[in-house]
């Protein structure tokens, strides 16, 4: 059988139609149409994803093409199907294209149907897919199967580590990353090792290991990934100039990559280059309309006094939230933060609680803390804010959030410490919140 | 595709339904529309890529043969970075600075290296500001200032007496980026051949990929149709090679190649480990980790089940016999059963002691059913029989003189200087391996039904007659239009790793398909 998933030349349109047929989404149809309108108008100066060459799938397009040919010629090869599925997962992750996720799932299921037992490659792919879809419990189950079937597979350990991290089982995740790097300290393993130290606040070690990951990178996608996170590390430790250089270097390697565009947009924002920041954010949103890009662009537009432009991004976020609700999916940290600041704090608290059930990760603790604070429940909020910082993570936004919660609780000393920490870490951590942090800090200092 | 037309915002609501149908907006809008539940939330958590592979650590082939023009020496060669696409563009390929490349020699037969040659590379950049430029003008020598990015290497040798440096700061032959940039590449390549102390020679750099095969032969076995054979899948691509010509006495047990002519050879790539956990045994994690290993060609394809490929890459040959499933597959391989099903060629009876000889012990009369004393460590007079273990290594009897006109089928055709006695560049390892799994080594007869093998009998370009023997790298893009190759665009470097994995998976498929056929027939 030829790849059933590949008959139609315009996959997004096809998947869109399929999704329209699904009953769950009919509820959200109004929101969806609204979304289309908002986004169709918003990025006026930016190219559409399909118009920009190579932008629709900056990663792994050649690989999926060759693998599609392979499974057409050898439709009974479970290895071919699992490789194709994994390639789709990688591609989908950089484009946030649901149709590609569906194709990944179809290919991986096909592989598992052909070889139900001991198929660690397809199991690894399923784990990566569930992780990308934020079903981390599901991802963990698949990863455990894959690591049992092949204890020597570094990618299987990687999927296991990713799931454990997001489920808040940090010690277990470090052990999995350790095992992964012991098996094969290649670019993807070194990137995870870097992240494990970043989570624990050891920025120097994280930077060193991400540089090693960059050095070991064998493909443009690997290089781009390492440069994205080196740029982010520079940015989040108050060095936007270096961040700008690194993101630029990354975009030379992989033009049109959404994550790199976002990193460069944030560097431009910190340096006060508002026009370039808007351009880059808009291009990032066009390449992959992920919530953090929409929120970043919206907040920037708001700061620039472009209320309408900001509202357009917020509208898309609201539409995405409507879609999510209609399907019963769990909210994510960005959605919780957005709801807390731009919607109803009580709703944000509900969302935060639901998010935490699915994903007890530090970023979710932080978002939940902020939602509780906005809802005036500061005693509960401080517990969550402490949990967000329990690993020792160096994060200006987390410290800022805890500072305001401490302030609300009348703990001025603790608030001052957290505000200083946030501003020392990254004086430009947020276009709106960083100036607020400075004001709050000077008020406290003046009152002493 | 037209871009969305800018409209005043006031008209937005009115235009909703129109925009859904409008071509430009449709594409953009559907990006959001297709953000499925759960996908829209796919943000703010970090997952590094997983499948990119590690081509610079990916060891593809190992060769070992008595040098045809210097019969007191052995030439060892190993290749990395498969499917290097030659191009007029800015394509260049480098050894990893952060890896160790090794060729290892076991002369006692215990599965451990007695002599290890190690290459470590360093990249030198003249102008870091414009470092994306490989060269800034025609390059006429390895020291040409126009060659912006260069690599040099240190070569060391490690024996029981310790480690000593063979070459320091030796130059790597650059990627061949084309006639305009490198008008006389042969000169550059000649400059990269260095004399080593004690009568050796060394080379490192880009070369034409000497492996020749229709890799689809493994695919097509499953279709039962060998009609599509005959395309050298590797033709037109380059690799990065290291090669070493070394006096035989330097490799032989007790320095005596007459009494102890047999050596086992394999190569490995290592990357430096890192510490992730706070465990007190930090040092256990920060040493060198073996990430790739290669001795005999096609072992992963012909013998090792996919599931154990990862384990195999981390093992030392001395540990091979401890992985029972791998040993079992040598003794009872899937491939001949598959061939029986497809072509009706009866599979030789298991256990396949003949294959164990070829892959794990070397060939000797006392080792198994193949009636010849060829290349087992037991033939070394000073070897301790008690220490010899089955281990996957490419074994070479250095006492066999080089053949004036080598036969591509090597030992199977009575040419004892070829694979599986070591491996020459011209040996047709696909056809030999197919015949070997059909029992040709044991019976001494080729299987006629598979006589044609993959129908690719020689490399697409001739090899050199002097060290390093490797052909000069291609400069023409593999898929450069109608005048280029007849075949479809098979691979690019970015997907080579994925294809490689798929290829290795095929043995597993075969077994499964057989079971399925039985179940449904």
PDB file of C-alpha atoms in Angstrom, chain A residues 9 35 88 140 148 185 189 216 279 304 330 383 404 414 420 440:
ATOM      1  CA  UNK A   9      -0.331  17.455  -2.052  1.00  0.00           C
ATOM      2  CA  UNK A  35      -8.802  33.037  14.311  1.00  0.00           C
ATOM      3  CA  UNK A  88       7.522  13.594  10.935  1.00  0.00           C
ATOM      4  CA  UNK A 140       6.662   7.910  29.700  1.00  0.00           C
ATOM      5  CA  UNK A 148      13.224  -2.037  28.112  1.00  0.00           C
ATOM      6  CA  UNK A 185      27.413  11.800  23.949  1.00  0.00           C
ATOM      7  CA  UNK A 189      22.424  13.987  24.304  1.00  0.00           C
ATOM      8  CA  UNK A 216      29.080  17.884  17.862  1.00  0.00           C
ATOM      9  CA  UNK A 279       9.372  41.821  12.161  1.00  0.00           C
ATOM     10  CA  UNK A 304       4.628  49.987  21.678  1.00  0.00           C
ATOM     11  CA  UNK A 330      -5.046  20.254  29.085  1.00  0.00           C
ATOM     12  CA  UNK A 383       3.792  27.639  47.809  1.00  0.00           C
ATOM     13  CA  UNK A 404       5.068  40.285  43.653  1.00  0.00           C
ATOM     14  CA  UNK A 414      11.770  38.638  50.406  1.00  0.00           C
ATOM     15  CA  UNK A 420      16.944  42.186  42.683  1.00  0.00           C
ATOM     16  CA  UNK A 440       8.532  48.079  42.498  1.00  0.00           C
TER      17      UNK A 440
END
